[in-house]
PDB file of C-alpha atoms and ligand atoms in Angstrom:
ATOM      1  CA  MET Z   1     172.698  57.002 155.248  1.00 40.00           C
ATOM      2  CA  ALA Z   2     170.936  54.108 153.579  1.00 42.00           C
ATOM      3  CA  THR Z   3     169.101  56.506 151.294  1.00 44.00           C
ATOM      4  CA  ASN Z   4     172.344  58.179 150.230  1.00 45.00           C
ATOM      5  CA  LYS Z   5     173.949  54.869 149.478  1.00 45.00           C
ATOM      6  CA  GLN Z   6     170.923  53.810 147.475  1.00 46.00           C
ATOM      7  CA  THR Z   7     170.952  57.059 145.501  1.00 46.00           C
ATOM      8  CA  GLN Z   8     174.626  56.688 144.691  1.00 45.00           C
ATOM      9  CA  GLN Z   9     174.088  53.158 143.485  1.00 51.00           C
ATOM     10  CA  ASP Z  10     171.170  54.183 141.287  1.00 53.00           C
ATOM     11  CA  MET Z  11     172.890  57.174 139.729  1.00 54.00           C
ATOM     12  CA  PRO Z  12     175.082  55.463 137.128  1.00 61.00           C
ATOM     13  CA  ASN Z  13     172.145  53.430 135.846  1.00 79.00           C
ATOM     14  CA  ALA Z  14     169.892  56.464 135.692  1.00 82.00           C
ATOM     15  CA  HIS Z  15     172.436  58.243 133.505  1.00 88.00           C
ATOM     16  CA  LEU Z  16     173.009  55.158 131.427  1.00 93.00           C
ATOM     17  CA  HIS Z  17     169.268  54.831 130.939  1.00 94.00           C
ATOM     18  CA  GLU Z  18     169.064  58.366 129.566  1.00 94.00           C
ATOM     19  CA  LEU Z  19     171.978  57.677 127.232  1.00 96.00           C
ATOM     20  CA  PHE Z  20     170.370  54.389 126.161  1.00 97.00           C
ATOM     21  CA  ILE Z  21     167.088  56.100 125.233  1.00 97.00           C
ATOM     22  CA  ASP Z  22     168.901  58.920 123.445  1.00 97.00           C
ATOM     23  CA  GLU Z  23     170.936  56.434 121.401  1.00 98.00           C
ATOM     24  CA  LEU Z  24     167.801  54.431 120.623  1.00 98.00           C
ATOM     25  CA  ARG Z  25     166.190  57.588 119.244  1.00 98.00           C
ATOM     26  CA  ASP Z  26     169.294  58.373 117.228  1.00 98.00           C
ATOM     27  CA  VAL Z  27     169.408  54.944 115.622  1.00 98.00           C
ATOM     28  CA  LEU Z  28     165.660  55.008 114.877  1.00 98.00           C
ATOM     29  CA  GLY Z  29     166.210  58.297 113.060  1.00 98.00           C
ATOM     30  CA  ALA Z  30     169.243  56.828 111.293  1.00 98.00           C
ATOM     31  CA  GLU Z  31     167.324  53.764 110.054  1.00 98.00           C
ATOM     32  CA  ARG Z  32     164.503  55.939 108.723  1.00 98.00           C
ATOM     33  CA  GLN Z  33     166.981  58.202 106.899  1.00 98.00           C
ATOM     34  CA  LEU Z  34     168.713  55.116 105.513  1.00 98.00           C
ATOM     35  CA  LEU Z  35     165.551  53.874 103.776  1.00 97.00           C
ATOM     36  CA  LYS Z  36     165.830  56.795 101.367  1.00 94.00           C
ATOM     37  CA  GLY Z  37     169.564  56.270 100.956  1.00 96.00           C
ATOM     38  CA  LEU Z  38     169.167  52.595 100.114  1.00 97.00           C
ATOM     39  CA  LYS Z  39     166.702  53.426  97.335  1.00 96.00           C
ATOM     40  CA  LYS Z  40     169.300  55.683  95.796  1.00 95.00           C
ATOM     41  CA  LEU Z  41     172.114  53.126  96.240  1.00 96.00           C
ATOM     42  CA  SER Z  42     169.978  50.403  94.725  1.00 96.00           C
ATOM     43  CA  SER Z  43     168.976  52.462  91.710  1.00 95.00           C
ATOM     44  CA  SER Z  44     172.618  53.470  91.157  1.00 95.00           C
ATOM     45  CA  ALA Z  45     174.071  49.939  91.375  1.00 95.00           C
ATOM     46  CA  LYS Z  46     175.208  48.480  88.065  1.00 94.00           C
ATOM     47  CA  SER Z  47     175.542  44.814  89.018  1.00 94.00           C
ATOM     48  CA  GLU Z  48     172.351  42.841  89.582  1.00 95.00           C
ATOM     49  CA  LYS Z  49     173.870  41.206  92.656  1.00 95.00           C
ATOM     50  CA  LEU Z  50     174.601  44.535  94.296  1.00 96.00           C
ATOM     51  CA  LYS Z  51     171.191  45.931  93.360  1.00 97.00           C
ATOM     52  CA  ASN Z  52     169.577  42.882  94.976  1.00 97.00           C
ATOM     53  CA  ALA Z  53     171.740  43.231  98.082  1.00 97.00           C
ATOM     54  CA  PHE Z  54     170.636  46.842  98.546  1.00 98.00           C
ATOM     55  CA  GLN Z  55     167.003  45.895  97.967  1.00 98.00           C
ATOM     56  CA  ALA Z  56     167.256  43.049 100.473  1.00 97.00           C
ATOM     57  CA  HIS Z  57     168.783  45.410 103.016  1.00 98.00           C
ATOM     58  CA  TYR Z  58     165.933  47.833 102.425  1.00 98.00           C
ATOM     59  CA  GLY Z  59     163.559  45.095 103.616  1.00 98.00           C
ATOM     60  CA  GLN Z  60     165.815  44.353 106.582  1.00 98.00           C
ATOM     61  CA  THR Z  61     165.961  48.045 107.452  1.00 98.00           C
ATOM     62  CA  GLU Z  62     162.166  48.130 107.624  1.00 98.00           C
ATOM     63  CA  SER Z  63     162.298  45.295 110.125  1.00 98.00           C
ATOM     64  CA  HIS Z  64     165.056  47.093 112.056  1.00 98.00           C
ATOM     65  CA  ILE Z  65     162.640  49.997 112.445  1.00 98.00           C
ATOM     66  CA  ASP Z  66     159.948  47.562 113.612  1.00 98.00           C
ATOM     67  CA  ARG Z  67     162.296  46.044 116.175  1.00 98.00           C
ATOM     68  CA  LEU Z  68     163.227  49.483 117.486  1.00 98.00           C
ATOM     69  CA  LYS Z  69     159.530  50.270 117.908  1.00 98.00           C
ATOM     70  CA  GLN Z  70     159.142  47.020 119.844  1.00 98.00           C
ATOM     71  CA  ALA Z  71     162.171  47.890 121.981  1.00 98.00           C
ATOM     72  CA  PHE Z  72     160.627  51.259 122.876  1.00 98.00           C
ATOM     73  CA  GLU Z  73     157.376  49.486 123.672  1.00 98.00           C
ATOM     74  CA  SER Z  74     159.158  46.999 125.933  1.00 98.00           C
ATOM     75  CA  LEU Z  75     160.493  49.989 127.900  1.00 97.00           C
ATOM     76  CA  GLY Z  76     157.040  51.554 128.113  1.00 97.00           C
ATOM     77  CA  LEU Z  77     158.053  54.463 125.865  1.00 97.00           C
ATOM     78  CA  ALA Z  78     156.695  55.955 122.650  1.00 97.00           C
ATOM     79  CA  ALA Z  79     158.938  55.225 119.654  1.00 98.00           C
ATOM     80  CA  ARG Z  80     160.372  58.609 118.844  1.00 97.00           C
ATOM     81  CA  GLY Z  81     163.333  59.059 116.528  1.00 98.00           C
ATOM     82  CA  LYS Z  82     165.613  62.035 116.132  1.00 97.00           C
ATOM     83  CA  LYS Z  83     167.642  63.229 113.198  1.00 98.00           C
ATOM     84  CA  CYS Z  84     170.947  61.366 113.067  1.00 98.00           C
ATOM     85  CA  LYS Z  85     173.651  63.775 111.945  1.00 98.00           C
ATOM     86  CA  ALA Z  86     176.157  61.010 111.314  1.00 98.00           C
ATOM     87  CA  MET Z  87     173.787  59.171 108.953  1.00 98.00           C
ATOM     88  CA  GLU Z  88     172.973  62.453 107.248  1.00 98.00           C
ATOM     89  CA  GLY Z  89     176.693  63.000 106.614  1.00 98.00           C
ATOM     90  CA  LEU Z  90     177.308  59.443 105.472  1.00 98.00           C
ATOM     91  CA  LEU Z  91     174.428  59.638 102.998  1.00 98.00           C
ATOM     92  CA  LYS Z  92     175.558  63.046 101.717  1.00 97.00           C
ATOM     93  CA  GLU Z  93     178.969  61.594 101.058  1.00 95.00           C
ATOM     94  CA  ALA Z  94     177.372  58.585  99.367  1.00 95.00           C
ATOM     95  CA  GLU Z  95     175.549  60.947  97.010  1.00 95.00           C
ATOM     96  CA  GLU Z  96     178.784  62.721  96.165  1.00 95.00           C
ATOM     97  CA  ILE Z  97     180.424  59.371  95.450  1.00 91.00           C
ATOM     98  CA  ILE Z  98     177.512  58.294  93.249  1.00 90.00           C
ATOM     99  CA  GLU Z  99     177.860  61.484  91.200  1.00 92.00           C
ATOM    100  CA  SER Z 100     181.654  61.370  90.905  1.00 93.00           C
ATOM    101  CA  PHE Z 101     181.870  57.705  89.931  1.00 91.00           C
ATOM    102  CA  GLU Z 102     178.655  57.339  87.935  1.00 87.00           C
ATOM    103  CA  SER Z 103     180.375  56.480  84.679  1.00 89.00           C
ATOM    104  CA  ASP Z 104     183.522  55.003  86.208  1.00 91.00           C
ATOM    105  CA  PRO Z 105     184.231  51.258  86.044  1.00 90.00           C
ATOM    106  CA  ALA Z 106     184.672  51.351  89.822  1.00 91.00           C
ATOM    107  CA  ALA Z 107     181.157  52.787  90.327  1.00 93.00           C
ATOM    108  CA  ASP Z 108     179.839  49.729  92.179  1.00 95.00           C
ATOM    109  CA  ALA Z 109     182.969  49.477  94.309  1.00 94.00           C
ATOM    110  CA  ALA Z 110     182.393  53.102  95.321  1.00 95.00           C
ATOM    111  CA  LEU Z 111     178.779  52.337  96.267  1.00 96.00           C
ATOM    112  CA  ILE Z 112     179.931  49.381  98.355  1.00 96.00           C
ATOM    113  CA  ALA Z 113     182.448  51.562 100.189  1.00 95.00           C
ATOM    114  CA  ALA Z 114     179.731  54.106 101.009  1.00 96.00           C
ATOM    115  CA  ALA Z 115     177.320  51.373 102.147  1.00 97.00           C
ATOM    116  CA  GLN Z 116     179.947  49.684 104.306  1.00 97.00           C
ATOM    117  CA  LYS Z 117     180.637  52.968 106.103  1.00 97.00           C
ATOM    118  CA  VAL Z 118     176.928  53.091 106.904  1.00 98.00           C
ATOM    119  CA  GLU Z 119     176.960  49.473 108.107  1.00 98.00           C
ATOM    120  CA  HIS Z 120     179.936  50.093 110.364  1.00 98.00           C
ATOM    121  CA  TYR Z 121     178.198  53.083 111.905  1.00 98.00           C
ATOM    122  CA  GLU Z 122     175.123  50.958 112.550  1.00 98.00           C
ATOM    123  CA  ILE Z 123     177.213  48.103 113.961  1.00 98.00           C
ATOM    124  CA  ALA Z 124     178.845  50.536 116.408  1.00 98.00           C
ATOM    125  CA  SER Z 125     175.458  51.967 117.415  1.00 98.00           C
ATOM    126  CA  TYR Z 126     173.731  48.618 117.920  1.00 98.00           C
ATOM    127  CA  GLY Z 127     176.821  47.199 119.623  1.00 98.00           C
ATOM    128  CA  CYS Z 128     176.648  49.940 122.277  1.00 98.00           C
ATOM    129  CA  LEU Z 129     172.882  49.574 122.619  1.00 98.00           C
ATOM    130  CA  VAL Z 130     173.149  45.809 123.179  1.00 98.00           C
ATOM    131  CA  THR Z 131     175.777  46.405 125.884  1.00 98.00           C
ATOM    132  CA  TYR Z 132     173.615  49.012 127.646  1.00 97.00           C
ATOM    133  CA  ALA Z 133     170.508  46.795 127.444  1.00 97.00           C
ATOM    134  CA  LYS Z 134     172.502  43.918 128.900  1.00 97.00           C
ATOM    135  CA  LEU Z 135     173.908  46.069 131.729  1.00 95.00           C
ATOM    136  CA  MET Z 136     170.447  47.316 132.641  1.00 95.00           C
ATOM    137  CA  GLU Z 137     168.831  43.906 132.155  1.00 95.00           C
ATOM    138  CA  HIS Z 138     166.366  45.040 129.527  1.00 97.00           C
ATOM    139  CA  THR Z 139     166.219  41.491 128.214  1.00 98.00           C
ATOM    140  CA  GLN Z 140     163.587  41.979 125.525  1.00 98.00           C
ATOM    141  CA  ALA Z 141     165.273  45.068 124.130  1.00 98.00           C
ATOM    142  CA  GLU Z 142     168.612  43.248 124.231  1.00 98.00           C
ATOM    143  CA  GLU Z 143     167.220  40.382 122.134  1.00 98.00           C
ATOM    144  CA  LEU Z 144     165.675  42.718 119.575  1.00 98.00           C
ATOM    145  CA  LEU Z 145     168.815  44.827 119.259  1.00 98.00           C
ATOM    146  CA  SER Z 146     171.077  41.762 119.029  1.00 98.00           C
ATOM    147  CA  ALA Z 147     168.990  40.365 116.176  1.00 98.00           C
ATOM    148  CA  THR Z 148     169.453  43.600 114.231  1.00 98.00           C
ATOM    149  CA  LEU Z 149     173.165  43.790 115.084  1.00 98.00           C
ATOM    150  CA  ALA Z 150     173.620  40.303 113.597  1.00 98.00           C
ATOM    151  CA  GLU Z 151     171.902  41.371 110.354  1.00 98.00           C
ATOM    152  CA  GLU Z 152     174.027  44.502 110.047  1.00 98.00           C
ATOM    153  CA  LYS Z 153     177.150  42.356 110.418  1.00 98.00           C
ATOM    154  CA  GLU Z 154     175.877  39.873 107.806  1.00 98.00           C
ATOM    155  CA  THR Z 155     175.206  42.732 105.398  1.00 98.00           C
ATOM    156  CA  ASP Z 156     178.727  44.050 105.902  1.00 98.00           C
ATOM    157  CA  VAL Z 157     180.188  40.597 105.126  1.00 97.00           C
ATOM    158  CA  LEU Z 158     177.944  40.222 102.084  1.00 96.00           C
ATOM    159  CA  LEU Z 159     179.079  43.591 100.726  1.00 97.00           C
ATOM    160  CA  THR Z 160     182.722  42.582 101.131  1.00 96.00           C
ATOM    161  CA  GLN Z 161     181.998  39.348  99.255  1.00 95.00           C
ATOM    162  CA  ILE Z 162     180.344  41.224  96.394  1.00 95.00           C
ATOM    163  CA  ALA Z 163     183.281  43.641  96.260  1.00 93.00           C
ATOM    164  CA  MET Z 164     185.763  40.766  96.136  1.00 91.00           C
ATOM    165  CA  LYS Z 165     183.878  38.737  93.550  1.00 88.00           C
ATOM    166  CA  GLU Z 166     182.583  41.405  91.239  1.00 76.00           C
ATOM    167  CA  SER Z 167     182.865  45.107  91.605  1.00 59.00           C
ATOM    168  CA  ASN Z 168     186.509  45.602  92.429  1.00 53.00           C
ATOM    169  CA  VAL Z 169     187.665  43.015  89.923  1.00 52.00           C
ATOM    170  CA  ASN Z 170     185.523  44.412  87.114  1.00 53.00           C
ATOM    171  CA  GLY Z 171     186.466  47.932  88.091  1.00 48.00           C
ATOM    172  CA  ALA Z 172     190.185  47.223  88.083  1.00 44.00           C
TER     173      ALA Z 172
HETATM  174 FE1  LIG Q 201     169.685  48.697 110.102  1.00 88.00          FE
HETATM  175 FE1  LIG Q 202     172.180  48.552 107.788  1.00 88.00          FE
END
């Protein structure tokens, strides 16, 4: 009886743990794929401010990868990523946008839109991961993931500011 009860209580967490690890692998893959994407975004940006923002986020993305490795380590697991299909699609679309708007006055605004879609995907991913880590009391992983979540949100705000101040106005 006691064993059954125990098993039932453990089950949801066991499943959540599997989901947590799977999502961690997905986001590690996504961050690695994004490094390439950010190089392309940065080299395509016309305004210096936007170019700098993409370059700065490249550096942040490297530290996001580092934090994910530390999170895996804190769970006693090897840091293994998997291909993120969503990031692949977002970056493919970004490339299409870059090509279509290359010589358009709204080119930078188009780059910002593509980058913000990426940021929102990352915010959703890290948001879920932070919740799972909290639920399962993986305190160290929770801290690492929260730090990255905060930077993704800051980047999103910064991109909106650049769009408001420069790109959209100049492109109009
Ligand atoms: Fe990131
Ligand atoms: Fe990001």
